[in-house]
mmCIF file of C-alpha atoms and ligand atoms in Angstrom:
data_model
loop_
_atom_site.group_PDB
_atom_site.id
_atom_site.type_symbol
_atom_site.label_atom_id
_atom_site.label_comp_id
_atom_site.label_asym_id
_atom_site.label_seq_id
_atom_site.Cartn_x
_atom_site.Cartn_y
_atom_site.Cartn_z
ATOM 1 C CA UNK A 2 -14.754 -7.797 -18.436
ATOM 2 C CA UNK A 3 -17.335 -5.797 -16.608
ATOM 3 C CA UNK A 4 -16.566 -5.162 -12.770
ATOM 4 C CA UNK A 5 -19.404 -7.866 -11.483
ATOM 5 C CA UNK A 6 -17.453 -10.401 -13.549
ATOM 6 C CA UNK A 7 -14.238 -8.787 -12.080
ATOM 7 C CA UNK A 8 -15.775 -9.034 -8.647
ATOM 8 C CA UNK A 9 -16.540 -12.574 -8.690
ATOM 9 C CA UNK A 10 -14.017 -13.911 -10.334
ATOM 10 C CA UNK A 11 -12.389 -16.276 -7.629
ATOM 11 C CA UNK A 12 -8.756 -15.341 -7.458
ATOM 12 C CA UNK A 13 -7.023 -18.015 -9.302
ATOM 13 C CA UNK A 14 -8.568 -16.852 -12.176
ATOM 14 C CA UNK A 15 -7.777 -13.400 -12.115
ATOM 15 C CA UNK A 16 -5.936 -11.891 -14.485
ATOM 16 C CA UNK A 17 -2.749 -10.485 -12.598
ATOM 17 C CA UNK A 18 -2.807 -12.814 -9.663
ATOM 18 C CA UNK A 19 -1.026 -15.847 -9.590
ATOM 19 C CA UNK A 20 -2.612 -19.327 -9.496
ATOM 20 C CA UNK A 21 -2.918 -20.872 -6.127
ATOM 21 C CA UNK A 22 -2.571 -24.649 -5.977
ATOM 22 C CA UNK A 23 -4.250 -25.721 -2.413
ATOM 23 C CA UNK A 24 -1.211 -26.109 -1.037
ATOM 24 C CA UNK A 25 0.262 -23.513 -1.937
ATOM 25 C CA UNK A 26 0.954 -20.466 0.393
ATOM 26 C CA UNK A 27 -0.183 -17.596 0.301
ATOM 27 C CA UNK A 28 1.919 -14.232 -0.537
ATOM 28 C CA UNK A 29 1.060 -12.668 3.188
ATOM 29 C CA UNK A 30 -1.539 -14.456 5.919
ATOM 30 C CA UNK A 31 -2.525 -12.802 9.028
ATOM 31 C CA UNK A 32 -3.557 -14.808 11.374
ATOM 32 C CA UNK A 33 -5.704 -13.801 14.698
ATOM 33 C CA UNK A 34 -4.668 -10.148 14.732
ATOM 34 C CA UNK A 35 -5.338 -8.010 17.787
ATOM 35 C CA UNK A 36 -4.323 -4.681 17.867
ATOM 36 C CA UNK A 37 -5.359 -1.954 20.405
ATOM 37 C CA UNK A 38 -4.647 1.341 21.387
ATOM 38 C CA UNK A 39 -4.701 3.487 25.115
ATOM 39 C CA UNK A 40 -6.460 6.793 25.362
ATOM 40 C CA UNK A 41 -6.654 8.106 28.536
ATOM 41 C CA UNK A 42 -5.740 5.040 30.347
ATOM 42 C CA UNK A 43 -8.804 3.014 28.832
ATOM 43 C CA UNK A 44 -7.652 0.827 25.949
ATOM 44 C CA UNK A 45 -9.700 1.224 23.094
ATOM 45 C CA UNK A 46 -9.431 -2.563 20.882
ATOM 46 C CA UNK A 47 -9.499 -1.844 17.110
ATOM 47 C CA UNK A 48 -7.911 -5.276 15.896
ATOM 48 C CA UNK A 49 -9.765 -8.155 16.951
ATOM 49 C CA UNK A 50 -8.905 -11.737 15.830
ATOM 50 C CA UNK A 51 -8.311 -10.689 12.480
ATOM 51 C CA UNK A 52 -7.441 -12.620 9.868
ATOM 52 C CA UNK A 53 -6.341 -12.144 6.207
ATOM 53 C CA UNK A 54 -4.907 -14.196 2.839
ATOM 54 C CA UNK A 55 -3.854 -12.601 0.227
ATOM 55 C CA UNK A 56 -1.965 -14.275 -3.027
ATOM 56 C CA UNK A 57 0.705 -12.822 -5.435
ATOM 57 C CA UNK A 58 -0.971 -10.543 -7.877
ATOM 58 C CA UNK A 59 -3.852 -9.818 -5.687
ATOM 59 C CA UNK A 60 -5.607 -5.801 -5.666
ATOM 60 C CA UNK A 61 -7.425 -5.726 -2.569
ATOM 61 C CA UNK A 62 -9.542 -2.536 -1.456
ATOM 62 C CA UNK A 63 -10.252 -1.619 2.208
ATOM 63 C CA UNK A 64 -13.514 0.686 2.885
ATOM 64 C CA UNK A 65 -15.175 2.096 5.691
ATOM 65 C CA UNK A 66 -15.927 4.690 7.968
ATOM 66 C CA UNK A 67 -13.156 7.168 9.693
ATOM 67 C CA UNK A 68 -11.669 5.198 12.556
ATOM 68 C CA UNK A 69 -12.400 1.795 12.091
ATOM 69 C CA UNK A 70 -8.920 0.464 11.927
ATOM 70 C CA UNK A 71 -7.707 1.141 8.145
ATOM 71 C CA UNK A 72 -4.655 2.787 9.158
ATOM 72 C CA UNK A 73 -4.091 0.662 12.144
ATOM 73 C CA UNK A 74 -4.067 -2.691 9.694
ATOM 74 C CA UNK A 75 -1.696 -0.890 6.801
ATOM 75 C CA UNK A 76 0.505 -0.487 9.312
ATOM 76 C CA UNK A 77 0.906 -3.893 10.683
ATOM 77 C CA UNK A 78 0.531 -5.286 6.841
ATOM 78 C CA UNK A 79 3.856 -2.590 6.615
ATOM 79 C CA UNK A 80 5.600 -3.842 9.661
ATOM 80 C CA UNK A 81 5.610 -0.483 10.968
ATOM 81 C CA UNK A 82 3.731 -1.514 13.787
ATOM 82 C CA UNK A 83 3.398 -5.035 16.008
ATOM 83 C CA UNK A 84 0.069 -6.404 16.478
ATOM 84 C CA UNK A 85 -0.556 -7.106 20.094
ATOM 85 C CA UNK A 86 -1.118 -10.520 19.309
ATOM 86 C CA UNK A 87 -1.478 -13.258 16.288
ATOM 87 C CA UNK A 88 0.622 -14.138 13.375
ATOM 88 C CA UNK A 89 1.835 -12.103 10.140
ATOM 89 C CA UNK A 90 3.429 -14.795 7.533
ATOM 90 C CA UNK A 91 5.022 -13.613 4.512
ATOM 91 C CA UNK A 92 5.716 -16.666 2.158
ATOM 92 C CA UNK A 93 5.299 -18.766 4.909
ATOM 93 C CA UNK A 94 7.916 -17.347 7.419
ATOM 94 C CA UNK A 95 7.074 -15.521 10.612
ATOM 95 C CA UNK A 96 7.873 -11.311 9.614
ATOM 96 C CA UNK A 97 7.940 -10.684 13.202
ATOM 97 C CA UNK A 98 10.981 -13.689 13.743
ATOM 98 C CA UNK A 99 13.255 -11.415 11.605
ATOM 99 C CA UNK A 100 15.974 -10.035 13.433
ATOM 100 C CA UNK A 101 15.184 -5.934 13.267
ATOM 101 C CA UNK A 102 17.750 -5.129 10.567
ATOM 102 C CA UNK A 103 16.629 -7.940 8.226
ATOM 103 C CA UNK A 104 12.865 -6.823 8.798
ATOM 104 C CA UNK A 105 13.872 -2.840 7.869
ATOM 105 C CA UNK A 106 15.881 -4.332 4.646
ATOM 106 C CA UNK A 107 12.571 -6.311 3.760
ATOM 107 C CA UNK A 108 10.338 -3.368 4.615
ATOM 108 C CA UNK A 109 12.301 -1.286 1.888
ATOM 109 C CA UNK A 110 12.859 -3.750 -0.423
ATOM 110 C CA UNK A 111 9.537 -5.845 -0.711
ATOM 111 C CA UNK A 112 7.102 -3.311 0.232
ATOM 112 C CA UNK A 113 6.116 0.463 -1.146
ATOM 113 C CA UNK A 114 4.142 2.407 1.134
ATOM 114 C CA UNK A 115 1.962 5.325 0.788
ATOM 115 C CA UNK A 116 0.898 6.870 4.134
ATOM 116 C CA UNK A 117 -2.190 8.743 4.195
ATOM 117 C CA UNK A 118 -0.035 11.619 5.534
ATOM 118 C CA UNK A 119 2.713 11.752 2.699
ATOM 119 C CA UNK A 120 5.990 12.253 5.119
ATOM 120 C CA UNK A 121 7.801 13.488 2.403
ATOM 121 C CA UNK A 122 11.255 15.626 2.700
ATOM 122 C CA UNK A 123 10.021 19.222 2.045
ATOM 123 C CA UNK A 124 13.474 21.028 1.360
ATOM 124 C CA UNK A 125 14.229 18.043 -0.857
ATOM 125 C CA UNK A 126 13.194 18.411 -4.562
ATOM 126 C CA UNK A 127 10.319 15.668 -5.908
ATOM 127 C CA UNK A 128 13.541 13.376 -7.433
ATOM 128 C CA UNK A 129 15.364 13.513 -4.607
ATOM 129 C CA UNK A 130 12.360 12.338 -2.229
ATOM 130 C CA UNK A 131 11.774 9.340 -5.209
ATOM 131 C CA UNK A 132 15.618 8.215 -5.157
ATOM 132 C CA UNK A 133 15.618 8.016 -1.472
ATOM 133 C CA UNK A 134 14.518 4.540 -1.057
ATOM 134 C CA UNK A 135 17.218 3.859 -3.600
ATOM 135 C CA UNK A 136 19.864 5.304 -1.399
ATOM 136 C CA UNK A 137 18.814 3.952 1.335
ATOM 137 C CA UNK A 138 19.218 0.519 0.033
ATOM 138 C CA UNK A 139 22.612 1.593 -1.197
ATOM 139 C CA UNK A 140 21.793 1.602 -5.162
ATOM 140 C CA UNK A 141 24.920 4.033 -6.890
ATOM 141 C CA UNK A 142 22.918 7.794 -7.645
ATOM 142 C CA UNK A 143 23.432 6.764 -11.772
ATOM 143 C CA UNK A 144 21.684 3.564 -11.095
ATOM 144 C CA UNK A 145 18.367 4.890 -9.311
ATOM 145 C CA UNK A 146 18.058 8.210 -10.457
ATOM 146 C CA UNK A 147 16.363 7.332 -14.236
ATOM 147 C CA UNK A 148 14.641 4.837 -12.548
ATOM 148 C CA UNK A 149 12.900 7.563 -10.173
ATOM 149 C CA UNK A 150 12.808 10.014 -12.938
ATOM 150 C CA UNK A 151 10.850 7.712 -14.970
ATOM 151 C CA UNK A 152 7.951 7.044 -12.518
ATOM 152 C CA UNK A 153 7.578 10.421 -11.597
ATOM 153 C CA UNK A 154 7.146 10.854 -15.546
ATOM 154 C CA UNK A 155 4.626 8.012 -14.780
ATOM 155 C CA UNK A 156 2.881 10.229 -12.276
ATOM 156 C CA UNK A 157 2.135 13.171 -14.415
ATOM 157 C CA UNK A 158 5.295 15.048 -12.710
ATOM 158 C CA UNK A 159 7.942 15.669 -15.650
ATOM 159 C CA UNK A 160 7.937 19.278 -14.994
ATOM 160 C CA UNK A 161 8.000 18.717 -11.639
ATOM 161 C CA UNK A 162 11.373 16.999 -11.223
ATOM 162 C CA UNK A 163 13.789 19.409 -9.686
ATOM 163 C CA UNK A 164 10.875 21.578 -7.232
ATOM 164 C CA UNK A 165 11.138 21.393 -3.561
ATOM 165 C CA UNK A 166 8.138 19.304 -2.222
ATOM 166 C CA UNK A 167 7.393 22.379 -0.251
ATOM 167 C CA UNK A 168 6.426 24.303 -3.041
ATOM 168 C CA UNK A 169 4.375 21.500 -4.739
ATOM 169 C CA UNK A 170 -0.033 21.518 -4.339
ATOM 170 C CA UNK A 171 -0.996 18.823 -2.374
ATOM 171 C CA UNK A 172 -2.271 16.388 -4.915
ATOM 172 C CA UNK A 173 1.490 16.814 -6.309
ATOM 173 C CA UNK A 174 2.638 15.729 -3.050
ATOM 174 C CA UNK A 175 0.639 12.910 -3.368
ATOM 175 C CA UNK A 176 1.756 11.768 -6.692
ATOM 176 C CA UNK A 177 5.202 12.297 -5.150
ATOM 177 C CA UNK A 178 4.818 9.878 -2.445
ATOM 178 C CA UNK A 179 3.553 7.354 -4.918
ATOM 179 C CA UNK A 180 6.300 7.529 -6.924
ATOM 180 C CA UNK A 181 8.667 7.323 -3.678
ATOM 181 C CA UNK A 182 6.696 4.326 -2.961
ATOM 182 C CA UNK A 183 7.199 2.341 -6.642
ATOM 183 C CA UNK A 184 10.724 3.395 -7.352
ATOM 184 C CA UNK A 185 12.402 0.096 -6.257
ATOM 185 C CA UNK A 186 9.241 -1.999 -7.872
ATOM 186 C CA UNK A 187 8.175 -3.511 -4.692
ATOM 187 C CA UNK A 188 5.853 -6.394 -4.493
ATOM 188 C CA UNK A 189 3.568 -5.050 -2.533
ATOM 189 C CA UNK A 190 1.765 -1.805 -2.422
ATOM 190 C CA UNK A 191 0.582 -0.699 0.385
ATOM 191 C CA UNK A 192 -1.435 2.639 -0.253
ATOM 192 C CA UNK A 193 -3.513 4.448 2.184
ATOM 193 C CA UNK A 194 -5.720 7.058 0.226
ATOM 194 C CA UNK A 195 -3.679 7.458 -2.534
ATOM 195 C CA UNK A 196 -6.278 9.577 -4.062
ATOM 196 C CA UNK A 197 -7.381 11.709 -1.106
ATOM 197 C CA UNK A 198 -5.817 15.092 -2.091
ATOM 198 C CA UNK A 199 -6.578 14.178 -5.660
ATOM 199 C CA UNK A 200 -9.234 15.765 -8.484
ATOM 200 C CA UNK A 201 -10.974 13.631 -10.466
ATOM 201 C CA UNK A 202 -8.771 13.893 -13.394
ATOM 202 C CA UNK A 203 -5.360 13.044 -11.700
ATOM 203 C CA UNK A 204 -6.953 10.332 -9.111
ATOM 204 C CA UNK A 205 -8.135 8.813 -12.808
ATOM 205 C CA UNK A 206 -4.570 8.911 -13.580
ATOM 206 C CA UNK A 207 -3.145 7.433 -10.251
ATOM 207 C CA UNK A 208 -5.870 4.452 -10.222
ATOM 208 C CA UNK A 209 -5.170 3.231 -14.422
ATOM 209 C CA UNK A 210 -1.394 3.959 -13.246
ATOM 210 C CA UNK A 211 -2.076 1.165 -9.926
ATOM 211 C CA UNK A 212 -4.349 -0.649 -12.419
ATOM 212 C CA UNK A 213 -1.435 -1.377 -15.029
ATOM 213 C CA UNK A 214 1.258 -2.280 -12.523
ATOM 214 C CA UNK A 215 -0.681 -4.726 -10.778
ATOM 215 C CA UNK A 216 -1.257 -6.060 -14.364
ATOM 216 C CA UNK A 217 2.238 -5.329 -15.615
ATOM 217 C CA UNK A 218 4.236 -6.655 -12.685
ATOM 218 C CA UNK A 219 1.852 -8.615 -10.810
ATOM 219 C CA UNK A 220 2.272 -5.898 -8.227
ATOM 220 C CA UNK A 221 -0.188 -7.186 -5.216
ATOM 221 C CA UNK A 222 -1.931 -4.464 -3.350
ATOM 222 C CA UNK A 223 -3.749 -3.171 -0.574
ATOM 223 C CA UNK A 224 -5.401 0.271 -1.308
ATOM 224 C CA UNK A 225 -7.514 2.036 1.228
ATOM 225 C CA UNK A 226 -9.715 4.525 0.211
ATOM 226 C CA UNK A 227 -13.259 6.100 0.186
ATOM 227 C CA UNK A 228 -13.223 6.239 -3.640
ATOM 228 C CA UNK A 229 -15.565 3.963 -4.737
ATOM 229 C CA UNK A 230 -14.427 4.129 -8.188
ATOM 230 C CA UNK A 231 -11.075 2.853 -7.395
ATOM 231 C CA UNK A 232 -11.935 0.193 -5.164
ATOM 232 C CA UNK A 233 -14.559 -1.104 -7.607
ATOM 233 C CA UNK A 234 -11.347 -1.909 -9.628
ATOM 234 C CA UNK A 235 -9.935 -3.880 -7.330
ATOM 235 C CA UNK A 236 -10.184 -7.922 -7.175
ATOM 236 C CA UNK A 237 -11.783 -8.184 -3.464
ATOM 237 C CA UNK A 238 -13.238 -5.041 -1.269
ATOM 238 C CA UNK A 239 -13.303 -5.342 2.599
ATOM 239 C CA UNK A 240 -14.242 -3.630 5.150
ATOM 240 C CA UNK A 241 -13.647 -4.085 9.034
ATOM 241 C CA UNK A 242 -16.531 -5.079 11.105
ATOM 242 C CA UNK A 243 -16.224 -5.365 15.411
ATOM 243 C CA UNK A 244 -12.134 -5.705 14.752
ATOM 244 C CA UNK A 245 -12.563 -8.318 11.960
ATOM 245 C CA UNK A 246 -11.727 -8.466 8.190
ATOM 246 C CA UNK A 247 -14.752 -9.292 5.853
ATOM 247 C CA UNK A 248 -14.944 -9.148 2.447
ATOM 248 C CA UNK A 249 -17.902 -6.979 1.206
ATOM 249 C CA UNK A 250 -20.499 -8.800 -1.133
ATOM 250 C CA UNK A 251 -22.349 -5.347 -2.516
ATOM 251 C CA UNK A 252 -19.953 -2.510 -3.501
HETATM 252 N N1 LIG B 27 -1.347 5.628 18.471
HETATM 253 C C1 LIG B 27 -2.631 5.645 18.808
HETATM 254 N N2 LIG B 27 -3.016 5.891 20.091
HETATM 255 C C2 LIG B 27 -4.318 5.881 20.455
HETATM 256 N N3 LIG B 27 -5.335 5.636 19.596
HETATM 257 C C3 LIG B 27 -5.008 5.388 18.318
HETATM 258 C C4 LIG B 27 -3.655 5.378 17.850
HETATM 259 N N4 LIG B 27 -3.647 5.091 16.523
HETATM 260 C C5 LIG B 27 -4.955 4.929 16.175
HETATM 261 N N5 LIG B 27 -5.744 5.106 17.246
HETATM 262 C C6 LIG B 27 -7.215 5.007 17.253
HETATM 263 O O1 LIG B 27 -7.566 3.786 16.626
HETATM 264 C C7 LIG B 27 -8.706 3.954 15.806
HETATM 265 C C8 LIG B 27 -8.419 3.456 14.408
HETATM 266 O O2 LIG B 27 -7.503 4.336 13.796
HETATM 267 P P1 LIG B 27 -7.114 4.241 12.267
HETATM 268 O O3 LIG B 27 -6.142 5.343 12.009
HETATM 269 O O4 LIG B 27 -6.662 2.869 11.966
HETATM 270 O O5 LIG B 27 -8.515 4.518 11.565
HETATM 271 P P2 LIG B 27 -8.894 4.627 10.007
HETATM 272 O O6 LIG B 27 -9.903 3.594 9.724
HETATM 273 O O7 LIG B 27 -7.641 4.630 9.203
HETATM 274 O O8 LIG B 27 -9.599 6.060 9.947
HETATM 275 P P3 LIG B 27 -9.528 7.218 8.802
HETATM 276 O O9 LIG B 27 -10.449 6.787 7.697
HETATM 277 O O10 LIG B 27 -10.029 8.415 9.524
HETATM 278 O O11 LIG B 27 -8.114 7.381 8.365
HETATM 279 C C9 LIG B 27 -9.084 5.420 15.879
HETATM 280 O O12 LIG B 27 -10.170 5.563 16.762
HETATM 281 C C10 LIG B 27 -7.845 6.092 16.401
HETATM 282 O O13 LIG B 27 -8.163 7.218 17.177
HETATM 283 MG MG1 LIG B 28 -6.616 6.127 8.181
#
């Protein structure tokens, strides 16, 4: 299939996302986002009325220039941050009804996220960084340690295993992070610039890598990024225009 095909494909037929009857809800809606910031006691509104779908399986690029509110709507997708007003439904519940130690278990269980700054543990070594999540969520160290060894196998990092983060290059940070991110298999990735620190042959190998787990595992996922390349792969590609989501038509 050739990407224009891949483009226009509506998404229940897309290979890797589920079929949505018309009743059916769903994986995340966003309904009437606002989100704003203050700077220097004028608020600055970056979030407008947004609103967003996206089903199961979905691989969903978000473009644009510096500053338009990329960042800003990862976030809220990640429940990191509260919108200042609208609706965020995950499978049809409210995320922002869950009572705050429900939403963190959710947030490490359901979603993987790659920040566009990596916020890795620098004294810890690469497979200690990628079992973290594992801990956190109370796996036993035998359990989650080949699992987090494997994926940073995945990543290109086998030799990489037992180095402090410190001492890694950049785009080996990166590929850390990523791994951190996929360990527990979440169901949504949420990646911002996952090949920003990259060269061209290891973002290659990061973007088949995304490419075969949203096939693999149905893995739905919201990548920004100013690599074309990548986000030509992707089912949809949006950009945000005055606070909104649209989807663009000419990539
Ligand atoms: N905590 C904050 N306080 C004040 N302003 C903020 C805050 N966070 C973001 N902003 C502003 O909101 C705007 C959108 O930021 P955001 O990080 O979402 O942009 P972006 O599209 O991800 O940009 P880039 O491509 O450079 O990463 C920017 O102008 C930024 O300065
Ligand atoms: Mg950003």
């Amino acid at each position: 299939m050739d990407d224009t095909n891949k483009r226009n494909m509506n998404v229940t037929g897309v290979k890797g996302a589920k079929a949505a009857g018309p009743e059916s809800e769903p994986l995340i809606r966003l309904e009437g986002i606002s989100k704003g910031f203050e700077y220097d006691s004028s608020p600055i509104q970056i979030l407008k009325d947004a609103s967003l779908s996206i089903q199961q399986g979905e691989s969903i690029a978000v473009v644009g220039e510096s500053g338009i509110g990329k960042s800003t709507l990862l976030h809220i997708l990640g429940t990191l941050d509260k919108p200042d007003s609208g609706q965020f439904f995950f499978r049809g519940k409210n995320v922002f009804d869950m009572e705050k130690t429900r939403l963190a278990s959710f947030r490490n269980t359901t979603i993987g996220f790659v920040f566009q700054f990596h916020y890795l543990l620098a004294e810890f070594t690469s497979l200690e960084n990628v079992m973290m999540p594992g801990l956190i969520a109370g796996m036993p160290k035998n359990r989650i340690k080949p699992e987090a060894e494997a994926i940073l196998v995945r990543v290109g990092l086998k030799e990489r295993l037992s180095h402090r983060v410190n001492d890694l290059s950049g785009g080996e940070q990166q590929r850390v992070a990523l791994a951190r991110a996929l360990v527990l298999k979440p169901r949504i990735l949420l990646a911002d610039e996952p090949t920003g620190n990259l060269d061209i042959r290891n973002s290659i190998q990061v973007h088949d890598f995304l490419m075969q787990l949203n096939e693999e595992m149905q893995m739905t996922m919201v990548v920004v990024t100013h690599n074309m390349k990548l986000a030509r792969c992707m089912q949809r590609c949006m950009t945000i225009q005055d606070g909104k989501l649209v989807d663009m038509d000419n990539k």
